């Protein structure tokens, strides 16, 4: 029996958060700000889930994907205009079991989803992906930022997959698909085909 956790939820527009990635977010919706204030009082951990349609202003459970990322708030800054800037770090892929419509903010029950089929054999596939991804960045005339340097230093196929997934120039639903592929080998293969397609 997997254990489930009850956590505040923050719906995201136009971004998918992956484990081990650190990302700044600007949060303006009242419910989302309340959810953040709540987690700051305790363990700073919150579930970040992408909306299926970014236009919806007050999303409910049905408007959100079923997989998200349990994340830690590293930093929270209130801006003069009432919005909040947060720096979040993705920690674990989670599956949402149940949404609770709390009046002040969204909460959900989640279970942690660990990567499957993780093996030493995948290190070669993963390091090959780094090279392909670098070539793609050059083709795209992307400034090879510090992101790529940190990517070069990664050896762990899980982290490599998360890092490239996060940085691929693809649609939100495609990123969400990557987040939902629990089998690491299949995820690396899917990333490979996405890079090939874009190259």
CSV table of C-alpha atoms in Angstrom, one decimal:
chain,number,residue,atom,x,y,z
A,1,UNK,CA,0.0,0.0,0.0
A,2,UNK,CA,1.5,3.3,-1.0
A,3,UNK,CA,1.1,6.1,1.5
A,4,UNK,CA,-0.7,9.2,0.3
A,5,UNK,CA,-0.2,12.8,1.5
A,6,UNK,CA,-2.6,15.7,1.7
A,7,UNK,CA,-1.0,18.8,0.3
A,8,UNK,CA,-1.9,22.3,-0.9
A,9,UNK,CA,-1.9,22.6,-4.6
A,10,UNK,CA,-0.8,25.3,-6.9
A,11,UNK,CA,-2.1,25.2,-10.5
A,12,UNK,CA,0.3,26.4,-13.1
A,13,UNK,CA,-0.3,28.0,-16.5
A,14,UNK,CA,2.1,27.3,-19.4
A,15,UNK,CA,4.8,25.5,-17.5
A,16,UNK,CA,5.4,21.9,-16.3
A,17,UNK,CA,7.7,21.5,-13.3
A,18,UNK,CA,10.0,18.5,-13.2
A,19,UNK,CA,11.8,16.9,-10.2
A,20,UNK,CA,15.2,18.4,-9.4
A,21,UNK,CA,14.6,21.6,-11.4
A,22,UNK,CA,14.7,25.0,-9.8
A,23,UNK,CA,12.3,27.5,-11.4
A,24,UNK,CA,11.0,31.0,-10.6
A,25,UNK,CA,7.2,31.5,-10.7
A,26,UNK,CA,5.1,34.6,-10.6
A,27,UNK,CA,1.9,34.0,-8.7
A,28,UNK,CA,-1.1,36.4,-8.9
A,29,UNK,CA,-4.2,34.4,-8.2
A,30,UNK,CA,-5.6,34.8,-4.7
A,31,UNK,CA,-6.1,31.0,-4.1
A,32,UNK,CA,-2.6,30.3,-5.2
A,33,UNK,CA,-1.1,33.0,-2.9
A,34,UNK,CA,-3.1,31.6,0.0
A,35,UNK,CA,-1.8,28.1,-0.7
A,36,UNK,CA,1.7,29.4,-0.7
A,37,UNK,CA,1.2,31.3,2.6
A,38,UNK,CA,-0.1,28.1,4.1
A,39,UNK,CA,2.9,26.0,3.2
A,40,UNK,CA,5.3,28.7,4.3
A,41,UNK,CA,3.9,28.1,7.8
A,42,UNK,CA,4.8,24.5,7.7
A,43,UNK,CA,7.2,22.4,5.6
A,44,UNK,CA,7.2,24.6,2.5
A,45,UNK,CA,6.1,21.7,0.4
A,46,UNK,CA,3.4,22.1,-2.3
A,47,UNK,CA,2.1,20.2,-5.3
A,48,UNK,CA,2.6,22.0,-8.6
A,49,UNK,CA,0.3,20.8,-11.4
A,50,UNK,CA,-0.3,22.2,-14.8
A,51,UNK,CA,-3.6,23.3,-16.1
A,52,UNK,CA,-5.0,21.6,-19.2
A,53,UNK,CA,-6.1,25.0,-20.5
A,54,UNK,CA,-4.2,28.0,-19.3
A,55,UNK,CA,-7.1,30.4,-19.9
A,56,UNK,CA,-9.1,29.0,-17.0
A,57,UNK,CA,-8.8,31.5,-14.1
A,58,UNK,CA,-10.3,29.5,-11.3
A,59,UNK,CA,-9.4,25.9,-12.1
A,60,UNK,CA,-10.9,22.9,-10.3
A,61,UNK,CA,-9.7,19.3,-10.2
A,62,UNK,CA,-11.1,18.5,-13.7
A,63,UNK,CA,-9.1,21.3,-15.2
A,64,UNK,CA,-5.8,20.0,-14.0
A,65,UNK,CA,-3.6,17.1,-15.1
A,66,UNK,CA,-3.3,14.1,-12.9
A,67,UNK,CA,0.4,14.1,-12.5
A,68,UNK,CA,2.3,16.9,-10.9
A,69,UNK,CA,5.4,17.6,-9.0
A,70,UNK,CA,5.8,17.8,-5.2
A,71,UNK,CA,8.0,20.8,-4.7
A,72,UNK,CA,9.7,22.9,-2.1
A,73,UNK,CA,9.4,26.7,-1.9
A,74,UNK,CA,12.9,27.9,-1.6
A,75,UNK,CA,12.1,31.6,-1.5
A,76,UNK,CA,9.1,33.8,-1.5
A,77,UNK,CA,9.0,37.5,-2.3
A,78,UNK,CA,5.9,39.7,-2.1
A,79,UNK,CA,6.0,42.3,-4.9
A,80,UNK,CA,4.5,45.8,-4.6
A,81,UNK,CA,1.6,45.0,-7.0
A,82,UNK,CA,0.3,42.2,-4.8
A,83,UNK,CA,1.7,39.3,-6.8
A,84,UNK,CA,4.2,36.9,-5.3
A,85,UNK,CA,7.5,35.7,-6.8
A,86,UNK,CA,8.5,32.2,-5.7
A,87,UNK,CA,11.5,30.1,-6.3
A,88,UNK,CA,10.5,26.4,-6.3
A,89,UNK,CA,12.4,23.2,-6.6
A,90,UNK,CA,10.7,20.1,-7.9
A,91,UNK,CA,11.3,17.1,-5.7
A,92,UNK,CA,9.1,14.1,-6.6
A,93,UNK,CA,6.7,13.2,-9.4
A,94,UNK,CA,3.3,12.6,-7.8
A,95,UNK,CA,0.0,11.3,-9.0
A,96,UNK,CA,-3.1,13.1,-7.7
A,97,UNK,CA,-5.6,10.6,-6.2
A,98,UNK,CA,-8.3,13.1,-5.1
A,99,UNK,CA,-9.0,16.8,-5.1
A,100,UNK,CA,-10.4,18.6,-2.1
A,101,UNK,CA,-12.2,21.8,-2.9
A,102,UNK,CA,-11.1,23.7,0.2
A,103,UNK,CA,-12.7,27.2,0.1
A,104,UNK,CA,-9.5,29.2,0.5
A,105,UNK,CA,-7.1,27.2,-1.7
A,106,UNK,CA,-6.9,23.9,-3.5
A,107,UNK,CA,-5.6,20.8,-1.8
A,108,UNK,CA,-5.1,17.3,-3.0
A,109,UNK,CA,-4.2,13.8,-2.0
A,110,UNK,CA,-1.1,12.5,-3.8
A,111,UNK,CA,1.1,9.5,-3.9
A,112,UNK,CA,4.7,9.6,-4.8
A,113,UNK,CA,5.6,8.0,-8.1
A,114,UNK,CA,9.1,6.6,-8.3
A,115,UNK,CA,10.9,6.0,-11.6
A,116,UNK,CA,10.7,2.5,-12.9
A,117,UNK,CA,13.3,0.5,-14.9
A,118,UNK,CA,16.2,2.6,-13.6
A,119,UNK,CA,19.5,0.8,-14.4
A,120,UNK,CA,23.2,1.5,-15.0
A,121,UNK,CA,22.6,0.6,-18.7
A,122,UNK,CA,20.7,3.8,-19.2
A,123,UNK,CA,23.7,6.1,-18.5
A,124,UNK,CA,25.0,5.8,-22.0
A,125,UNK,CA,21.6,6.6,-23.5
A,126,UNK,CA,21.3,9.6,-21.2
A,127,UNK,CA,24.8,11.0,-21.9
A,128,UNK,CA,24.1,10.5,-25.6
A,129,UNK,CA,21.0,12.7,-25.2
A,130,UNK,CA,23.1,15.5,-23.6
A,131,UNK,CA,25.2,15.6,-26.8
A,132,UNK,CA,22.1,15.6,-29.0
A,133,UNK,CA,20.5,18.3,-26.9
A,134,UNK,CA,23.6,20.5,-27.0
A,135,UNK,CA,23.6,20.2,-30.8
A,136,UNK,CA,19.9,21.2,-30.9
A,137,UNK,CA,20.7,24.3,-28.7
A,138,UNK,CA,23.4,25.3,-31.1
A,139,UNK,CA,21.0,24.9,-34.1
A,140,UNK,CA,18.4,27.0,-32.3
A,141,UNK,CA,21.1,29.6,-31.6
A,142,UNK,CA,20.3,29.4,-27.9
A,143,UNK,CA,22.8,31.0,-25.8
A,144,UNK,CA,24.5,28.0,-24.1
A,145,UNK,CA,23.7,29.2,-20.7
A,146,UNK,CA,24.7,27.9,-17.3
A,147,UNK,CA,21.8,25.4,-17.7
A,148,UNK,CA,23.8,23.4,-20.1
A,149,UNK,CA,27.0,23.4,-18.0
A,150,UNK,CA,25.1,21.9,-15.1
A,151,UNK,CA,23.6,19.4,-17.6
A,152,UNK,CA,27.1,18.4,-18.7
A,153,UNK,CA,28.0,17.5,-15.1
A,154,UNK,CA,25.0,15.3,-14.6
A,155,UNK,CA,25.6,11.5,-14.6
A,156,UNK,CA,22.3,10.3,-13.2
A,157,UNK,CA,19.9,9.4,-16.0
A,158,UNK,CA,16.9,10.5,-14.0
A,159,UNK,CA,18.3,14.0,-13.5
A,160,UNK,CA,19.4,14.2,-17.1
A,161,UNK,CA,15.9,13.2,-18.3
A,162,UNK,CA,14.3,15.8,-15.9
A,163,UNK,CA,16.7,18.5,-17.0
A,164,UNK,CA,16.3,18.1,-20.7
A,165,UNK,CA,12.5,17.6,-20.4
A,166,UNK,CA,12.3,20.9,-18.6
A,167,UNK,CA,14.4,22.7,-21.2
A,168,UNK,CA,12.9,21.2,-24.4
A,169,UNK,CA,11.2,23.7,-26.6
A,170,UNK,CA,7.9,21.8,-26.9
A,171,UNK,CA,4.2,22.3,-26.1
A,172,UNK,CA,2.9,22.0,-22.5
A,173,UNK,CA,0.9,18.8,-23.2
A,174,UNK,CA,4.1,17.2,-24.6
A,175,UNK,CA,6.0,18.2,-21.5
A,176,UNK,CA,3.2,16.8,-19.4
A,177,UNK,CA,3.4,13.6,-21.3
A,178,UNK,CA,7.1,13.3,-20.4
A,179,UNK,CA,6.3,13.9,-16.7
A,180,UNK,CA,3.7,11.1,-16.9
A,181,UNK,CA,6.1,8.5,-18.3
A,182,UNK,CA,7.1,6.6,-15.2
A,183,UNK,CA,9.4,4.1,-17.0
A,184,UNK,CA,12.8,5.9,-17.3
A,185,UNK,CA,13.9,4.0,-20.4
A,186,UNK,CA,10.7,4.9,-22.2
A,187,UNK,CA,11.1,8.5,-21.1
A,188,UNK,CA,14.6,8.7,-22.4
A,189,UNK,CA,13.5,7.2,-25.7
A,190,UNK,CA,10.6,9.7,-25.9
A,191,UNK,CA,13.0,12.6,-25.3
A,192,UNK,CA,15.3,11.2,-27.9
A,193,UNK,CA,12.5,11.2,-30.5
A,194,UNK,CA,11.4,14.7,-29.5
A,195,UNK,CA,15.0,16.0,-30.0
A,196,UNK,CA,15.3,14.2,-33.3
A,197,UNK,CA,12.0,15.6,-34.5
A,198,UNK,CA,13.1,19.2,-33.5
A,199,UNK,CA,16.6,18.8,-34.9
